[in-house]
Every structure is written in structure tokens, then in C-alpha cells.
PDB file of C-alpha atoms in Angstrom:
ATOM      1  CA  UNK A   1     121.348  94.517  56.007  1.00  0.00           C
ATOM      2  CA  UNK A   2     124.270  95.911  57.675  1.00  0.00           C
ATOM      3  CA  UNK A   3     122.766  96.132  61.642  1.00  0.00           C
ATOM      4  CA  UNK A   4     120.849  93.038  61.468  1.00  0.00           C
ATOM      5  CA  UNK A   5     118.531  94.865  63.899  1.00  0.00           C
ATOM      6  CA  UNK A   6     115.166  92.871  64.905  1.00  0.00           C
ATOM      7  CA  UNK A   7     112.204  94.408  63.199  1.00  0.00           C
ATOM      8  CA  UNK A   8     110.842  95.648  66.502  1.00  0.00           C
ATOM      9  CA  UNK A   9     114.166  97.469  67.304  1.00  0.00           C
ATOM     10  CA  UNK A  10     114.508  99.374  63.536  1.00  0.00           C
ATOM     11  CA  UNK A  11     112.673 102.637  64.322  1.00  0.00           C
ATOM     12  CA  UNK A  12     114.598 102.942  67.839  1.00  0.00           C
ATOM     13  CA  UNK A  13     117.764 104.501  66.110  1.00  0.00           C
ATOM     14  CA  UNK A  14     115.651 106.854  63.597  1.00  0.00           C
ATOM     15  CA  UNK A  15     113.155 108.177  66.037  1.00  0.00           C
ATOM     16  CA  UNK A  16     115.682 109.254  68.628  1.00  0.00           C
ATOM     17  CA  UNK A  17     116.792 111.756  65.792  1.00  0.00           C
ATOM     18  CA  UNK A  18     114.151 113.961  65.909  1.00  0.00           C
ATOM     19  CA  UNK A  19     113.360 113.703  69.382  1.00  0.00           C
ATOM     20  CA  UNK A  20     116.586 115.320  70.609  1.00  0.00           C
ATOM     21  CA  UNK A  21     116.617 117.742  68.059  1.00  0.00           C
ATOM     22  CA  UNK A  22     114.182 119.596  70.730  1.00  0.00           C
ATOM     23  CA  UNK A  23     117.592 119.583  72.979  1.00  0.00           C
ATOM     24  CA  UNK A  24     119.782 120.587  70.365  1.00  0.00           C
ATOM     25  CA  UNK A  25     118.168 124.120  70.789  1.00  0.00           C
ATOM     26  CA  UNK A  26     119.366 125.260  74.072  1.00  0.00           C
ATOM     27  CA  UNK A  27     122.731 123.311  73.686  1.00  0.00           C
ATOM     28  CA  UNK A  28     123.406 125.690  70.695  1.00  0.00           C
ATOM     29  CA  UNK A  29     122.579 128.653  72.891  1.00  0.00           C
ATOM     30  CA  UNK A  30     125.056 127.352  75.973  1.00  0.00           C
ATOM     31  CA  UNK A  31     127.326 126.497  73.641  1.00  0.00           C
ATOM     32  CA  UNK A  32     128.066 129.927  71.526  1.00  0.00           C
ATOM     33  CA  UNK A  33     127.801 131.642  74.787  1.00  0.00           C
ATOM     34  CA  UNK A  34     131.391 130.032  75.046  1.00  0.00           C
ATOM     35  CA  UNK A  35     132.881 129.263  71.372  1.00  0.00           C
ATOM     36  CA  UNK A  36     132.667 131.217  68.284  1.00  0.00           C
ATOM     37  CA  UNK A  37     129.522 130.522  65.424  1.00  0.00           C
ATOM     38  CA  UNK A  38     132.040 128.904  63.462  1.00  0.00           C
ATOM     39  CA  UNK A  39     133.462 126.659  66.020  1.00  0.00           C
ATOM     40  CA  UNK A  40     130.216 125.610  66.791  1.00  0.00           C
ATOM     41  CA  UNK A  41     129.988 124.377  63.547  1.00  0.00           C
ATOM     42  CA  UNK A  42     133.292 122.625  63.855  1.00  0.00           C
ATOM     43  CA  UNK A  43     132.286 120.998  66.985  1.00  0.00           C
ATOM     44  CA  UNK A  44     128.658 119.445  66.401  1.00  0.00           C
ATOM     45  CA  UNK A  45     130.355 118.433  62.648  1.00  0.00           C
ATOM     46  CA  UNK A  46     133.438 116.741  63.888  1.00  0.00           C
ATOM     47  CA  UNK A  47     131.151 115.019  66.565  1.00  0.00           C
ATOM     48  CA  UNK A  48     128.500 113.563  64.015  1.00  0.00           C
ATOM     49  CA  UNK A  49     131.459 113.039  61.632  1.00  0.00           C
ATOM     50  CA  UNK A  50     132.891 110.602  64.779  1.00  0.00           C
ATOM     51  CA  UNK A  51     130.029 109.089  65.679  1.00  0.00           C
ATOM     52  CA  UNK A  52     128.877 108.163  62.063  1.00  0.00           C
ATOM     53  CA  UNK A  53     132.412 107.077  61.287  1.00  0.00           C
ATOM     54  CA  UNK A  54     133.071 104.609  64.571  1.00  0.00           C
ATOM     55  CA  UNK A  55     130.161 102.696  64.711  1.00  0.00           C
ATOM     56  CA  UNK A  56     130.663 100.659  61.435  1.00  0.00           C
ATOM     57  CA  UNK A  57     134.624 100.118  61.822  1.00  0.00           C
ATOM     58  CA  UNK A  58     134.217  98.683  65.168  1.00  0.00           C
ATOM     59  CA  UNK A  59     131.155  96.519  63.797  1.00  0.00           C
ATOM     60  CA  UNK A  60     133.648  95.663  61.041  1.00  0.00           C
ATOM     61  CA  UNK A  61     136.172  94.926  63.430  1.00  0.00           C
ATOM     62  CA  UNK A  62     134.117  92.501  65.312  1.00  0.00           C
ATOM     63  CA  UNK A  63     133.963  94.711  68.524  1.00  0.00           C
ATOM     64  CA  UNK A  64     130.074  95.280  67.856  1.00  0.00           C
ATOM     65  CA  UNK A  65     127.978  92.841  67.509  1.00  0.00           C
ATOM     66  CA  UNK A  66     125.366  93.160  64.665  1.00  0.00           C
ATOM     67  CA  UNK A  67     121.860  92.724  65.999  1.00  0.00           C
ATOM     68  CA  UNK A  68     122.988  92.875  69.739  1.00  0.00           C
ATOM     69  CA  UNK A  69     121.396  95.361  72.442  1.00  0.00           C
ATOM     70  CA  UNK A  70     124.611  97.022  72.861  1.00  0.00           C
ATOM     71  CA  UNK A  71     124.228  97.635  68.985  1.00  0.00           C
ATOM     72  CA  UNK A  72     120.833  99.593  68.986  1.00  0.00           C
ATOM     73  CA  UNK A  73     122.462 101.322  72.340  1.00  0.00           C
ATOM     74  CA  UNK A  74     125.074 102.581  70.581  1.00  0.00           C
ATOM     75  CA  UNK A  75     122.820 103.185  67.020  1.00  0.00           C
ATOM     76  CA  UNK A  76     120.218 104.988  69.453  1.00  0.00           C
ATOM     77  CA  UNK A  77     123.545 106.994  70.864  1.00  0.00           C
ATOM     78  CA  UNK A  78     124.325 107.811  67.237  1.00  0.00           C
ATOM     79  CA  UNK A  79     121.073 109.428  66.456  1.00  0.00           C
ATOM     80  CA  UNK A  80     121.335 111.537  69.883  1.00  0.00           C
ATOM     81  CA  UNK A  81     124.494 113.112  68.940  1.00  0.00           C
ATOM     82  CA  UNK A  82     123.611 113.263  65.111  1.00  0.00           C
ATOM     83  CA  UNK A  83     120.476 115.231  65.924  1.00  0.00           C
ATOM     84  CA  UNK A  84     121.555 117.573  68.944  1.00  0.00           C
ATOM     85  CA  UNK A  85     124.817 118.275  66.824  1.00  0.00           C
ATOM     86  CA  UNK A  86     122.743 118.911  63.604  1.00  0.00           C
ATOM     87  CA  UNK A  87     120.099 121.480  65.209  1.00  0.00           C
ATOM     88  CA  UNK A  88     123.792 123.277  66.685  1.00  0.00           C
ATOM     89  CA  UNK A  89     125.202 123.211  63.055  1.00  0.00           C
ATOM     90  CA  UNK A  90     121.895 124.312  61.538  1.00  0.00           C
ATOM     91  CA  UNK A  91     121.418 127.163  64.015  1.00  0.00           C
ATOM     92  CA  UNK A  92     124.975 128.311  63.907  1.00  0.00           C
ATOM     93  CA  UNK A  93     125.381 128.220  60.340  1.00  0.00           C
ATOM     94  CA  UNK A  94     122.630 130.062  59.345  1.00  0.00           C
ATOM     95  CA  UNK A  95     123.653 132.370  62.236  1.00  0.00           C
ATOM     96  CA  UNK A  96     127.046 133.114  60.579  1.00  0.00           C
ATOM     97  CA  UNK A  97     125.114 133.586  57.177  1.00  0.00           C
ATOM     98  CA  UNK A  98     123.235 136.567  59.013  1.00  0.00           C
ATOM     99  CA  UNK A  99     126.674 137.867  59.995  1.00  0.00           C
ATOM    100  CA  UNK A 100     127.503 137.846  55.920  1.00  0.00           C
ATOM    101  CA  UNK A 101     124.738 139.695  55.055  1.00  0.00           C
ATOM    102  CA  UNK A 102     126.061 142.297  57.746  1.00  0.00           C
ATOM    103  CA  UNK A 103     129.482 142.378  56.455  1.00  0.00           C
ATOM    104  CA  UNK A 104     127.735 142.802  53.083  1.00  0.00           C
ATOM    105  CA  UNK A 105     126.096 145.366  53.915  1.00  0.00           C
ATOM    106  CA  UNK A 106     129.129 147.779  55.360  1.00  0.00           C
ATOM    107  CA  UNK A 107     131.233 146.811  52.599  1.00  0.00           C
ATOM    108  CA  UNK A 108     129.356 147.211  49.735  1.00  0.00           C
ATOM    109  CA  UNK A 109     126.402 149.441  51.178  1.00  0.00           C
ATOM    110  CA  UNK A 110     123.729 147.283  49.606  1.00  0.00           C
ATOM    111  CA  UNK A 111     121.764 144.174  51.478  1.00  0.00           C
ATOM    112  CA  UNK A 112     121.786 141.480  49.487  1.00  0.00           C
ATOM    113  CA  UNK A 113     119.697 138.891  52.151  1.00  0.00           C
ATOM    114  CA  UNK A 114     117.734 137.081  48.376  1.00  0.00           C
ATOM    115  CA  UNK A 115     121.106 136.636  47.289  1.00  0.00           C
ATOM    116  CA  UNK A 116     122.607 134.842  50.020  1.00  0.00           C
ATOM    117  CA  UNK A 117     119.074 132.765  50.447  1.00  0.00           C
ATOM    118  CA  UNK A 118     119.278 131.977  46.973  1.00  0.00           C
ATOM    119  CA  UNK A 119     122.964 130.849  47.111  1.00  0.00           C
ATOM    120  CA  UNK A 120     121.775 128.926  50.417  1.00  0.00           C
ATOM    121  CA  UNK A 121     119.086 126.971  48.525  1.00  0.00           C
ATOM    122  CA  UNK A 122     121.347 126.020  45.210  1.00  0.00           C
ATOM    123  CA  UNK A 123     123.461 124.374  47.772  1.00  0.00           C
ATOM    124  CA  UNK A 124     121.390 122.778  49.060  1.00  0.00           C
ATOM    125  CA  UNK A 125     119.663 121.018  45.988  1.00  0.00           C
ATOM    126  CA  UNK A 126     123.069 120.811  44.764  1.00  0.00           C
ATOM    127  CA  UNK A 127     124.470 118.671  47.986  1.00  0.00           C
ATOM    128  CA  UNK A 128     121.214 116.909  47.963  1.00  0.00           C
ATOM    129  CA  UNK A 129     121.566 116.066  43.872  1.00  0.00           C
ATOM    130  CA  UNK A 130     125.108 115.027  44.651  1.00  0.00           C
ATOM    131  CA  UNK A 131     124.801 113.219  47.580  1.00  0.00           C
ATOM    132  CA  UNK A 132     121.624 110.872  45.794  1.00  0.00           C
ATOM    133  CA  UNK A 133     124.236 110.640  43.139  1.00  0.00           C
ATOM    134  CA  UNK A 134     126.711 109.754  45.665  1.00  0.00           C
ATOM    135  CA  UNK A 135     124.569 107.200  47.494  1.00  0.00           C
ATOM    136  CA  UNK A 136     122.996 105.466  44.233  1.00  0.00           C
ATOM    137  CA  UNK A 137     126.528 105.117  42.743  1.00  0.00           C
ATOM    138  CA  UNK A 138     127.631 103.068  46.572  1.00  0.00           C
ATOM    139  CA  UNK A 139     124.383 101.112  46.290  1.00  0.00           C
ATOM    140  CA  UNK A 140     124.797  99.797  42.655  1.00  0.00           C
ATOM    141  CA  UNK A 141     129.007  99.313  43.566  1.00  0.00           C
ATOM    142  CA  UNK A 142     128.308  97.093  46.566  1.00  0.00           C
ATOM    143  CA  UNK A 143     125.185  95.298  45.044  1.00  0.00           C
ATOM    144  CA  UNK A 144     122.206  95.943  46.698  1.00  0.00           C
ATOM    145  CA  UNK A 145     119.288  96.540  44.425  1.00  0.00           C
ATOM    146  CA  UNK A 146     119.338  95.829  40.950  1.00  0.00           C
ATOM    147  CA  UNK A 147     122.427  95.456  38.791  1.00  0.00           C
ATOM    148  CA  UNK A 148     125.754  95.463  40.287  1.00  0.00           C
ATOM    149  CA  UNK A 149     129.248  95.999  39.391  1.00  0.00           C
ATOM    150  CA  UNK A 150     130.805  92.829  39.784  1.00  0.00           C
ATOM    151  CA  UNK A 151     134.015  92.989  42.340  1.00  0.00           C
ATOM    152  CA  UNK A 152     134.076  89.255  43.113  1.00  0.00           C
ATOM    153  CA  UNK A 153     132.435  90.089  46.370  1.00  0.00           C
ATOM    154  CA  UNK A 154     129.639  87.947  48.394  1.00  0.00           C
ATOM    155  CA  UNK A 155     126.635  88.999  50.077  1.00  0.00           C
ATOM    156  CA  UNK A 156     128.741  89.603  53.204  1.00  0.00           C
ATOM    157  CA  UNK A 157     130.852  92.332  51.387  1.00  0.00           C
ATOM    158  CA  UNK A 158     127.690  93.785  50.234  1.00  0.00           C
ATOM    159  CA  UNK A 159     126.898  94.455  53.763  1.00  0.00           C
ATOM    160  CA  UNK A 160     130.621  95.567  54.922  1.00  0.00           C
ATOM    161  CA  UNK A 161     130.280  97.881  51.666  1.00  0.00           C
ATOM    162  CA  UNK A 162     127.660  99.447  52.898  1.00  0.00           C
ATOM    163  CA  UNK A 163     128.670 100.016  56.452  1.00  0.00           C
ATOM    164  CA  UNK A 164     131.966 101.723  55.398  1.00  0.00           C
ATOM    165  CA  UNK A 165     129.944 103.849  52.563  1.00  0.00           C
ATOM    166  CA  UNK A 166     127.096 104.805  55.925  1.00  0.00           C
ATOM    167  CA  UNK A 167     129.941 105.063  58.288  1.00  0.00           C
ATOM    168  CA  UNK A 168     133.505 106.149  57.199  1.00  0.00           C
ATOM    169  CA  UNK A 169     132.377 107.718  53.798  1.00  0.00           C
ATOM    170  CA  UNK A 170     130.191 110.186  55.112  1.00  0.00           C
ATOM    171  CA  UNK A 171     132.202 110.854  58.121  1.00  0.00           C
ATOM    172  CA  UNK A 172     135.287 111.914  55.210  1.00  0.00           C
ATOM    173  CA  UNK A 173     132.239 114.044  53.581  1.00  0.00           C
ATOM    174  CA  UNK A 174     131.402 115.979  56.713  1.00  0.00           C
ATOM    175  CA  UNK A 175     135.365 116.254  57.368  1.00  0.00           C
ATOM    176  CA  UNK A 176     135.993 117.668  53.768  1.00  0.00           C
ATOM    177  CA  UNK A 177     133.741 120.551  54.693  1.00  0.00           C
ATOM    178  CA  UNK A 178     136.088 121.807  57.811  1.00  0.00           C
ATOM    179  CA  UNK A 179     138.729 123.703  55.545  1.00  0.00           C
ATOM    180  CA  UNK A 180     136.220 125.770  53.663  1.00  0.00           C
ATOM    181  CA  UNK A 181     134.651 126.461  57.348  1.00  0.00           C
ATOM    182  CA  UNK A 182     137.925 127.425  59.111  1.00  0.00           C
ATOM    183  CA  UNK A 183     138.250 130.220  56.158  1.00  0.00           C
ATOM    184  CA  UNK A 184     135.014 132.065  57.788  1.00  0.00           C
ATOM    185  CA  UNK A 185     136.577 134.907  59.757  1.00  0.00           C
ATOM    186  CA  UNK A 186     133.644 136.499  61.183  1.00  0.00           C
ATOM    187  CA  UNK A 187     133.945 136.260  65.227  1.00  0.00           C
ATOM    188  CA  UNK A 188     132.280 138.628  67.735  1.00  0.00           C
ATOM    189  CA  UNK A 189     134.613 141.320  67.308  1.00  0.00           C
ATOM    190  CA  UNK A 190     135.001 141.696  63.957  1.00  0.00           C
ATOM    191  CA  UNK A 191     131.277 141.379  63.570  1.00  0.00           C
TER     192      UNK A 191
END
């Protein structure tokens, strides 16, 4: 609805996902070779938060062409960085959850790895409840399937609606997550 992509050109953009994932692997190995776990984190988020935020504005502001090449370039481009940066965040995070446990461990004497897992897993079913929410909530607000709020909007602001909930609105997501992360104080010499 928003893309306009030709049905031949629709998969391009999701399949390039989890075919770089395979080179997010090694990436995350260069790359805390040089920054901390949690700056890792803090780069491969801010990048997917950039790339998932720019994309719709500049389609919004007319600079992107909806249905064009260059627009399944750049929405191919957007699953390359949104799957390298995801493996890094993945492998770093659960990285610095290891280093928890450790610091755990020495202050309290105990391991406590099933507690931390289990923590892990509520939220996760808890971001994945919330985001649905989220998303079903943006759906039925700008209109597209079933009832719909009524805002006075067209089938065109349907479209921008969702572009700025896919784009901008998950970029501020990912971005709300940064101040918890910079409060993680575990670096290589502490740990």
C-alpha cells in the first residue's frame, strides 16, 4: 500500500533480511574487537533505527518515488542494514546478559542463568504482546482492514499513516530503548 512495489519486486526487500544475517556474524566479531558489548548494541540499533526511520519521510517528502527502482534499492538497502545490525544486537546483547550472570555470580555467590533466561523470555512475549498491540491499534487508526477510526482522512493518508507508523514510529521505539542501554556498566574491565 505504502511502496507501491510491483508484485515481482515484493519479496526483494524481505529476502535480503535473512540473507545477510549470515554477514552479520563476523561483523559482530570485528566490531567488539573495537567497541564495548554495549556500544555494539548502540550502534547496529541507532543504524536500523535510521534506516527504518528515513526511508518513509523522504517517500513522504516526495524525494522517493513509490514503486521506482531506486525505491526497492533503497528497501533492499534497508533490509541489509536491518539484518546485519540485528544479528550484531542479538549477539551482543545476549553477550552482555552472560556478563550479568557473571556479575551475579561474584556478588551474590549464587548463579542464577534460569532466572535471567526466564526474565529474557517474559520480555520477549511481553514486547511481542505489546508491539501486536501496538501495530493493530496503527492499523485500525489509519484504516486499513476492517473498521476504522474516522480522522477525515482519504485512502492516501491511509498509506502516509502507515509509512510514518513502519518508518518514524518504530525508529522512536528502537530509540526509546538507548537510555535503559547506556545504564549497562559492564565493559571489559570491570567484567
Amino acid at each position: 500500500l505504502f511502496w507501491k512495489l510491483p508484485a515481482a519486486q515484493i519479496q526483494a526487500p524481505v529476502l535480503a533480511i535473512p540473507l545477510v544475517m549470515i554477514i552479520g556474524i563476523p561483523l559482530a566479531g570485528l566490531l567488539l574487537k573495537k567497541f564495548e558489548k554495549r556500544d555494539g548494541v548502540l550502534i547496529a540499533l541507532c543504524a536500523m533505527a535510521a534506516v527504518q526511520g528515513l526511508l518513509p519521510l523522504l517517500s513522504l517528502m516526495g524525494l522517493l518515488a513509490p514503486g521506482s527502482s531506486m525505491t526497492v534499492a533503497m528497501l533492499v538497502g534497508n533490509g541489509v542494514i536491518t539484518g546485519v545490525s540485528g544479528v550484531i544486537c542479538f549477539i551482543c546483547f545476549y553477550s552482555m546478559l552472560a556478563d550479568a550472570v557473571d556479575e551475579h555470580d561474584l556478588l551474590f555467590s549464587v548463579r542464577r542463568e534460569a532466572l535471567y533466561s526466564a526474565a529474557l523470555m517474559l520480555g520477549t512475549k511481553a514486547a511481542t504482546g505489546l508491539g501486536s498491540l501496538m501495530a493493530g491499534a496503527g492499523l485500525q487508526i489509519f484504516g486499513v482492514g476492517g473498521e476504522s477510526v474516522d480522522l477525515g482522512r482519504g485512502a492516501g493518508d491511509s498509506a502516509a499513516g502507515l509509512g510514518l507508523l513502519w518508518g518514524p514510529g518504530t525508529c522512536l521505539i528502537l530509540l526509546a530503548s538507548v537510555p535503559f542501554l547506556r545504564r549497562y556498566q559492564i565493559d571489559r574491565r570491570r567484567h
